[in-house]
PDB file of C-alpha atoms in Angstrom:
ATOM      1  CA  UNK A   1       0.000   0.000   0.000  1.00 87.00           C
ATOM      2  CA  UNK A   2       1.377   3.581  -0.232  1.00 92.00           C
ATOM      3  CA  UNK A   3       1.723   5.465   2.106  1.00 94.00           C
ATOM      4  CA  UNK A   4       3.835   8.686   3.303  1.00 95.00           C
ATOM      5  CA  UNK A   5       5.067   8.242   6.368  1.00 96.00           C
ATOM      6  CA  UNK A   6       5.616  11.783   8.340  1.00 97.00           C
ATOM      7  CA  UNK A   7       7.477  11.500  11.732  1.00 97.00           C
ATOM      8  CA  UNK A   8       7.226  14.911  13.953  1.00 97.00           C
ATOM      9  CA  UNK A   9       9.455  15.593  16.859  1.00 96.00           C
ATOM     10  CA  UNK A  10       8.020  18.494  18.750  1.00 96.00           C
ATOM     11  CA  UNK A  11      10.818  18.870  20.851  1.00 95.00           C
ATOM     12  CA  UNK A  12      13.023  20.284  17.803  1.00 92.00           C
ATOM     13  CA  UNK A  13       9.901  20.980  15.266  1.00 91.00           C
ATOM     14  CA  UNK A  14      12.178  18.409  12.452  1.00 92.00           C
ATOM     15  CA  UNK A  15       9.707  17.316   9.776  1.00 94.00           C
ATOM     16  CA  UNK A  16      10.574  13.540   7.978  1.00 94.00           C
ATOM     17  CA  UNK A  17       8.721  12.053   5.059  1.00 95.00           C
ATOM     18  CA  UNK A  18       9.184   8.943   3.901  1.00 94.00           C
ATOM     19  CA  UNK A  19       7.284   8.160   0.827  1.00 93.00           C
ATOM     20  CA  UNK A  20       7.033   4.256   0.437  1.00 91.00           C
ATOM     21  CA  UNK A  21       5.254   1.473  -1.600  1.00 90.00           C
ATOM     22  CA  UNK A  22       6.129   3.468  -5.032  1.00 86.00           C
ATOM     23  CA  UNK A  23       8.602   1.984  -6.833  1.00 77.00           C
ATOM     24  CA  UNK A  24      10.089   3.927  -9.293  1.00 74.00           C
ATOM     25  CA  UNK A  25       9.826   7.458 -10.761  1.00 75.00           C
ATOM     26  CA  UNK A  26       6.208   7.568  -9.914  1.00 77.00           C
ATOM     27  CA  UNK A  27       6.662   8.574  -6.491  1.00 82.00           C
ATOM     28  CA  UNK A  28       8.214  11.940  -7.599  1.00 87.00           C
ATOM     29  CA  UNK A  29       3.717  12.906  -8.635  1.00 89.00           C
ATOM     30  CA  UNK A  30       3.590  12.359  -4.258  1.00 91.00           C
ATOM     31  CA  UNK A  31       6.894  14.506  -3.972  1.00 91.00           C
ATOM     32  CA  UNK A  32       4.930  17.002  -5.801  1.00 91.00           C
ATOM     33  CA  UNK A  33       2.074  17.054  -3.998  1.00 90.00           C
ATOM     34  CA  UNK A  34       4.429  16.943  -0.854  1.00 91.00           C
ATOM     35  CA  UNK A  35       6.329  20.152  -1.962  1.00 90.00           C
ATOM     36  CA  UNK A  36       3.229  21.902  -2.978  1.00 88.00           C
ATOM     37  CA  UNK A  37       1.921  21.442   0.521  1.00 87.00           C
ATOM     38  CA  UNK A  38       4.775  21.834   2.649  1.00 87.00           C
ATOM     39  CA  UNK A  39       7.025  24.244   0.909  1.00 85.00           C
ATOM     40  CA  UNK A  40      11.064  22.872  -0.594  1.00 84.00           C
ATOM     41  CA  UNK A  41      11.898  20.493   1.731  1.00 88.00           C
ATOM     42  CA  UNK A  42      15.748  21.211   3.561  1.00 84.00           C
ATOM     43  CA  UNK A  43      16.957  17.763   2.312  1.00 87.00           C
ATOM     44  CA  UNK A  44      15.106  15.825  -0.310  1.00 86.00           C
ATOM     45  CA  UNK A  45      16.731  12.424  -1.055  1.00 85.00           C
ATOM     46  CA  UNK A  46      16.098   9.683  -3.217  1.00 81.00           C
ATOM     47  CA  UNK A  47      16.508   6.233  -1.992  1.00 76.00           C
ATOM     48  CA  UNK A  48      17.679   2.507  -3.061  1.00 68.00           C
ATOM     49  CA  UNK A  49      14.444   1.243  -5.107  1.00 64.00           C
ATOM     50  CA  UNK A  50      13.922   4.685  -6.696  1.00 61.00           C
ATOM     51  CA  UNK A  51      15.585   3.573  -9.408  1.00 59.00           C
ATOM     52  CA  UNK A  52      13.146  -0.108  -9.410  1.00 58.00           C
ATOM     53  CA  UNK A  53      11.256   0.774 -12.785  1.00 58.00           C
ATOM     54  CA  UNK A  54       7.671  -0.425 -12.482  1.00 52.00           C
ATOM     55  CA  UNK A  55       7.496  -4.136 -14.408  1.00 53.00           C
ATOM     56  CA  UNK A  56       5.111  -3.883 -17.140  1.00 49.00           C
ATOM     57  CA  UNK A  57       1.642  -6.553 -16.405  1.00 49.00           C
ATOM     58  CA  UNK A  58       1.538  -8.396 -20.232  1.00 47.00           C
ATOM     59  CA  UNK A  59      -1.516  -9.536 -21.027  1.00 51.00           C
ATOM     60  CA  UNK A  60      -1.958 -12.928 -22.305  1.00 49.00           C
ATOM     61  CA  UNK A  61      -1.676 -13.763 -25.777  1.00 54.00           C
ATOM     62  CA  UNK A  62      -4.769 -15.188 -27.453  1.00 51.00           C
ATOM     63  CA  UNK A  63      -5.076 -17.258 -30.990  1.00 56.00           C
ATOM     64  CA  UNK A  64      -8.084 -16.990 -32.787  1.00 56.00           C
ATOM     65  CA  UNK A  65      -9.476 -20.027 -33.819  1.00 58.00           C
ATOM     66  CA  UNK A  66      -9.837 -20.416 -37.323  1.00 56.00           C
ATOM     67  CA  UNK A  67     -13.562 -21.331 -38.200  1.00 51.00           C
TER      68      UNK A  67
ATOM     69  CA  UNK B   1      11.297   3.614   0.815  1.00 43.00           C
ATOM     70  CA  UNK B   2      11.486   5.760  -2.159  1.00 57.00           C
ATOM     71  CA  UNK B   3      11.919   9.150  -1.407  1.00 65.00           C
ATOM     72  CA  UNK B   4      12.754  10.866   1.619  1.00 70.00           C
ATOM     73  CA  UNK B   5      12.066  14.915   2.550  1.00 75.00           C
ATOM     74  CA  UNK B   6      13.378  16.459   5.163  1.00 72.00           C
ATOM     75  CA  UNK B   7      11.824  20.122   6.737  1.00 69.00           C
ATOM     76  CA  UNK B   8      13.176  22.494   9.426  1.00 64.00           C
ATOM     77  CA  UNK B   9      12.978  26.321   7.947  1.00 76.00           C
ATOM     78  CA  UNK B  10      11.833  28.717   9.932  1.00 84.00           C
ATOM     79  CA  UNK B  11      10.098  29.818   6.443  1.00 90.00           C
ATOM     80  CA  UNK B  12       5.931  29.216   6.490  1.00 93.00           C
ATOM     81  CA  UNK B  13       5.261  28.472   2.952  1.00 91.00           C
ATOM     82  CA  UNK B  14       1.477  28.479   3.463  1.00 94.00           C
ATOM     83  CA  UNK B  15      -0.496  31.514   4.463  1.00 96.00           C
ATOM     84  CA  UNK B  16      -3.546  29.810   5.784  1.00 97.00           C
ATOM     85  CA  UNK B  17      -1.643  26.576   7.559  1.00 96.00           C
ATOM     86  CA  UNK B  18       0.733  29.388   9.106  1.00 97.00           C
ATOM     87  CA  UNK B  19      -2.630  31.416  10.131  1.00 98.00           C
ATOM     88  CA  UNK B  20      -4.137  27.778  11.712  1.00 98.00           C
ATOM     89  CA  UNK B  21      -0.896  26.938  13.919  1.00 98.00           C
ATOM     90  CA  UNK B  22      -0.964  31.089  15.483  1.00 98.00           C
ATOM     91  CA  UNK B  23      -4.271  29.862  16.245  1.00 98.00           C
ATOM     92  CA  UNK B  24      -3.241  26.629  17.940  1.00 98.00           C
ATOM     93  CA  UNK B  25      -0.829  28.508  19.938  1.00 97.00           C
ATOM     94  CA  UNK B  26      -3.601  30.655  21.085  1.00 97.00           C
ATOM     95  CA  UNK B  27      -2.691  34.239  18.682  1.00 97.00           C
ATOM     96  CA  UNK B  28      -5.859  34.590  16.769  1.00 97.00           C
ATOM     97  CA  UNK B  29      -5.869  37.965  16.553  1.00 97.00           C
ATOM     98  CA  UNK B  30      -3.529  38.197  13.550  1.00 98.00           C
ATOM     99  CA  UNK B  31      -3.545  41.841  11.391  1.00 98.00           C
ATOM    100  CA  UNK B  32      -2.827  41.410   7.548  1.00 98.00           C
ATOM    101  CA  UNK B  33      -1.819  44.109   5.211  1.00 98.00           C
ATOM    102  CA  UNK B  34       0.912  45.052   3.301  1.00 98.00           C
ATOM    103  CA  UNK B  35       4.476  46.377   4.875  1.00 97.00           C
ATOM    104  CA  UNK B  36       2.756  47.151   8.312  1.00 97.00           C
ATOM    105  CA  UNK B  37       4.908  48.553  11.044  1.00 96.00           C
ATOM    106  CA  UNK B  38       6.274  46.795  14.010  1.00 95.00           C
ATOM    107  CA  UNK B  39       6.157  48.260  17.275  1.00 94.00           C
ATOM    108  CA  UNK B  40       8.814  47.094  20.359  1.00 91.00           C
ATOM    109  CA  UNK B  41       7.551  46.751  24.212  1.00 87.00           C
ATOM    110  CA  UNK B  42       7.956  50.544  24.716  1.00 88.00           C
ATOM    111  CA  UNK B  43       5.175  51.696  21.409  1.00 89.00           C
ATOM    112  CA  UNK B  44       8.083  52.815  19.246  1.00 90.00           C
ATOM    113  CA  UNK B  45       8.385  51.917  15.865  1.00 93.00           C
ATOM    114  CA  UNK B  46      10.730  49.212  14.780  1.00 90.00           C
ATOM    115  CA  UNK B  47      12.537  49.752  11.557  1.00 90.00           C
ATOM    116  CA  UNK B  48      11.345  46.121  10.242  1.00 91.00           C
ATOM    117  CA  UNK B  49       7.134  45.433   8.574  1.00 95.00           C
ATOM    118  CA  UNK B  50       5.265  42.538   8.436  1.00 96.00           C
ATOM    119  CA  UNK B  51       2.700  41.572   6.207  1.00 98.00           C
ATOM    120  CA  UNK B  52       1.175  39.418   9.524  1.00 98.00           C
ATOM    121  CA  UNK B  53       1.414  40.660  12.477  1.00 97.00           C
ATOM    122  CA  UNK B  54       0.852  39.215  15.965  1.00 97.00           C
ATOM    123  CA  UNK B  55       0.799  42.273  17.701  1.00 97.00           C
ATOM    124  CA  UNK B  56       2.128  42.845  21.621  1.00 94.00           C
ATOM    125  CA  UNK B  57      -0.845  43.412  23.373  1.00 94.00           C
ATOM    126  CA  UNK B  58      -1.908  39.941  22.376  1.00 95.00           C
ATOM    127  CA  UNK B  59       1.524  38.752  22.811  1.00 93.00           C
ATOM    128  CA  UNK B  60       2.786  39.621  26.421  1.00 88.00           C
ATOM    129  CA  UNK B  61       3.081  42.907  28.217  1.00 86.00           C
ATOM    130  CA  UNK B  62       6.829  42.645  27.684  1.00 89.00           C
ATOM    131  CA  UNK B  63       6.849  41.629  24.427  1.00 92.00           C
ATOM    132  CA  UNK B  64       7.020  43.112  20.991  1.00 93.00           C
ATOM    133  CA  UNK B  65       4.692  42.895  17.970  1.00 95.00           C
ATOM    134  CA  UNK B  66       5.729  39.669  16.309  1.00 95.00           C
ATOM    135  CA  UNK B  67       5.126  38.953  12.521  1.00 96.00           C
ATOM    136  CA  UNK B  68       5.796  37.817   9.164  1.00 96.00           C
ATOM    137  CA  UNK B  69       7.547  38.888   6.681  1.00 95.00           C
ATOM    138  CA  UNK B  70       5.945  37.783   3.024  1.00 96.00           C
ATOM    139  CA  UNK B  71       8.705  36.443   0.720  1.00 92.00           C
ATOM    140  CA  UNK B  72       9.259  34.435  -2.317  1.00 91.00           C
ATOM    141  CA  UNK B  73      10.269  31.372  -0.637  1.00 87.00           C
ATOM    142  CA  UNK B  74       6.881  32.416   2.170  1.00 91.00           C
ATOM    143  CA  UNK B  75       6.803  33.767   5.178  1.00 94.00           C
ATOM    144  CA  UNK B  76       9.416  34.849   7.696  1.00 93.00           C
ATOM    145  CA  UNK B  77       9.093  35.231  10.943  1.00 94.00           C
ATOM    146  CA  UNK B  78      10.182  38.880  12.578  1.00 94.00           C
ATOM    147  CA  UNK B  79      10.482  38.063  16.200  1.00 93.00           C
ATOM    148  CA  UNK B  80      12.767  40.309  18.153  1.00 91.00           C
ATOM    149  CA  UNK B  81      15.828  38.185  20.506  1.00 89.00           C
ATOM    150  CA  UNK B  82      14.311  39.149  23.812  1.00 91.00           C
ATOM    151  CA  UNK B  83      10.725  37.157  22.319  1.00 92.00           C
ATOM    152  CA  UNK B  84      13.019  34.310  20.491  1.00 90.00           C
ATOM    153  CA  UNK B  85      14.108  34.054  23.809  1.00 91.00           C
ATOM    154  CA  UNK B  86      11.237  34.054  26.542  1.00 93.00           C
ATOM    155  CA  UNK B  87       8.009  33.677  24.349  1.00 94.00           C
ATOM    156  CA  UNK B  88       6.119  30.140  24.939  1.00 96.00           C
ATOM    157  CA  UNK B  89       9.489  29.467  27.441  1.00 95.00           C
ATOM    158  CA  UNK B  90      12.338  30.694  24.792  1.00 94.00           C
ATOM    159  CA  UNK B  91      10.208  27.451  22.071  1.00 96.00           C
ATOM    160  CA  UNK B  92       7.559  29.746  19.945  1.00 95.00           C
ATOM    161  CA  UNK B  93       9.195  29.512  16.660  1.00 94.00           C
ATOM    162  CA  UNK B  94       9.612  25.522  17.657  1.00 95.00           C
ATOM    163  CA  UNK B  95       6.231  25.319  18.618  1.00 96.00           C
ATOM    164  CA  UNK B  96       4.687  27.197  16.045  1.00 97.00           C
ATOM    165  CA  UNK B  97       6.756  24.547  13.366  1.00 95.00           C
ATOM    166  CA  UNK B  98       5.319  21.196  15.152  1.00 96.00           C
ATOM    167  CA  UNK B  99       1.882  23.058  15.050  1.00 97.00           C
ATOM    168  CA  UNK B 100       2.438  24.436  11.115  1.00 96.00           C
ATOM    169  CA  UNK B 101       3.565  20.603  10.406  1.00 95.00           C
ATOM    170  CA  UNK B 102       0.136  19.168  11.921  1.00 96.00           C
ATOM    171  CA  UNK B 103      -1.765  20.839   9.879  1.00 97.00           C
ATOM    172  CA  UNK B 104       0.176  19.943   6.962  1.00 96.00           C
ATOM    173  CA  UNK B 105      -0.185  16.913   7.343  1.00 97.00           C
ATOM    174  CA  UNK B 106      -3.832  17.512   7.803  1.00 97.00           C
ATOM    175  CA  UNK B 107      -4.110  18.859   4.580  1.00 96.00           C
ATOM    176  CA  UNK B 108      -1.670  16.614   2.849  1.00 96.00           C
ATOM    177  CA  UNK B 109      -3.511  13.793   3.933  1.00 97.00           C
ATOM    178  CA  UNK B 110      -7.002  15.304   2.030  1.00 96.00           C
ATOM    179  CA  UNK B 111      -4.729  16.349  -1.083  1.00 95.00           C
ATOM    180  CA  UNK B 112      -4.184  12.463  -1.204  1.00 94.00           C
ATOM    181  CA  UNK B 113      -7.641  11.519  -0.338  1.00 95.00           C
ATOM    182  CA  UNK B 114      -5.378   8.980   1.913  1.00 96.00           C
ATOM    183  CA  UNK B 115      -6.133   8.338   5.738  1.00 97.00           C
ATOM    184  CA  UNK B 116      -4.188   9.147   8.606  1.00 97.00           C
ATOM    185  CA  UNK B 117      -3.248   6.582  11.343  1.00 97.00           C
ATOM    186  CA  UNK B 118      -0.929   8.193  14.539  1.00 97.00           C
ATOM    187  CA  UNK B 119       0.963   7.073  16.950  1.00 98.00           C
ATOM    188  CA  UNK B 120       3.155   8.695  19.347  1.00 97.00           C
ATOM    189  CA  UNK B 121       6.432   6.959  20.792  1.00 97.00           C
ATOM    190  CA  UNK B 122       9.289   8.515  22.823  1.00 95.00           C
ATOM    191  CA  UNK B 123       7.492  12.009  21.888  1.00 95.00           C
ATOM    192  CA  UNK B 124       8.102  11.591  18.318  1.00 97.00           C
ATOM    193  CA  UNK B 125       4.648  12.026  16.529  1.00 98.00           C
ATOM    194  CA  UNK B 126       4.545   9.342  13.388  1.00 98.00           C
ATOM    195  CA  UNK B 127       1.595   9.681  11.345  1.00 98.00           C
ATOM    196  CA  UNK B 128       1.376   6.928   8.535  1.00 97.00           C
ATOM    197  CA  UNK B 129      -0.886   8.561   5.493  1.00 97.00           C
ATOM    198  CA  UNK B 130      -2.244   5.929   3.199  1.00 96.00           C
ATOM    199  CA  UNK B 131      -3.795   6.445  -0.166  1.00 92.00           C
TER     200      UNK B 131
END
């Protein structure tokens, strides 16, 4: 499931999102929305499985029977 | 884990969420305009404006007017050292970020039509938004 996962620490007012479950270059559309919410973030990084491109669902092949 | 943003300015990006955490802290009374002056403790005029201002009498009898100054990047606070110092126990601007953040969150959470599941642990607030 995706999710963005936002961990507050009141004692210092430090803002982290995590934005998981989106493998791939898609997750930079939730980035968007992030920055467009919150502002440019101080440190914006891009982790290990951004680079995981999406595998592509193929749909089945199917033979038309001749009549 | 995809992506991972990191906030701590003391700039307020968004009018409105910056208007909602003043509230939270309990400084409704908030004047808008354009370039209006700042007054210290004693009434006289500061050389710094604000385009919000929080001003003293709402503030503390020792205080001065407090506001923010409208930028490109958003919203800077003006808060004179002697405030930074002993406003909210020397924590305002720290305060006014975790309170700014909530309702970020808040409204980041409707901008993904996701829903928001919190927890608290060791004082660190985790909210998990799913969509």
């Amino acid at each position: 499931v995706p999710e963005v996962e936002c961990r507050l620490d009141p004692a210092t007012g430090r803002l982290e999102l995590h934005i998981k479950g989106i493998v791939g270059p898609a997750c930079d559309d939730v980035a968007a929305v992030v920055r467009e919410v919150l502002g440019r973030p101080a440190l914006e990084q891009q982790t290990a499985d951004y680079a995981v491109r999406p595998r592509a669902r193929v749909a089945p092949r199917v033979r038309a029977r001749r009549p | 884990v995809s992506k991972y943003l990191h906030f701590e300015s003391e700039i307020f990006t968004d009018r409105h969420l910056l208007l909602g955490a003043l509230a939270d802290l309990g400084y409704r009374e908030v004047e808008e305009g354009e370039a209006l002056p700042l007054y210290g403790y004693e009434g006289g005029r500061r050389a710094e404006t604000a385009e919000l201002v929080v001003r003293r009498r709402h503030v503390g009898r020792l205080s001065n007017d407090v506001g923010f100054r409208r930028t490109d990047a958003g919203f800077v606070p003006v808060v004179s050292e002697y405030d930074r110092r002993t406003l909210l126990d020397g924590r305002f601007l720290v305060r006014l970020r975790t309170a700014y953040s909530e309702r970020a969150i808040e409204a980041l959470t409707r901008r993904l039509r996701g829903t928001a599941h919190r927890t608290v642990e060791g004082g660190v607030v985790t909210v998990r938004v799913r969509f």
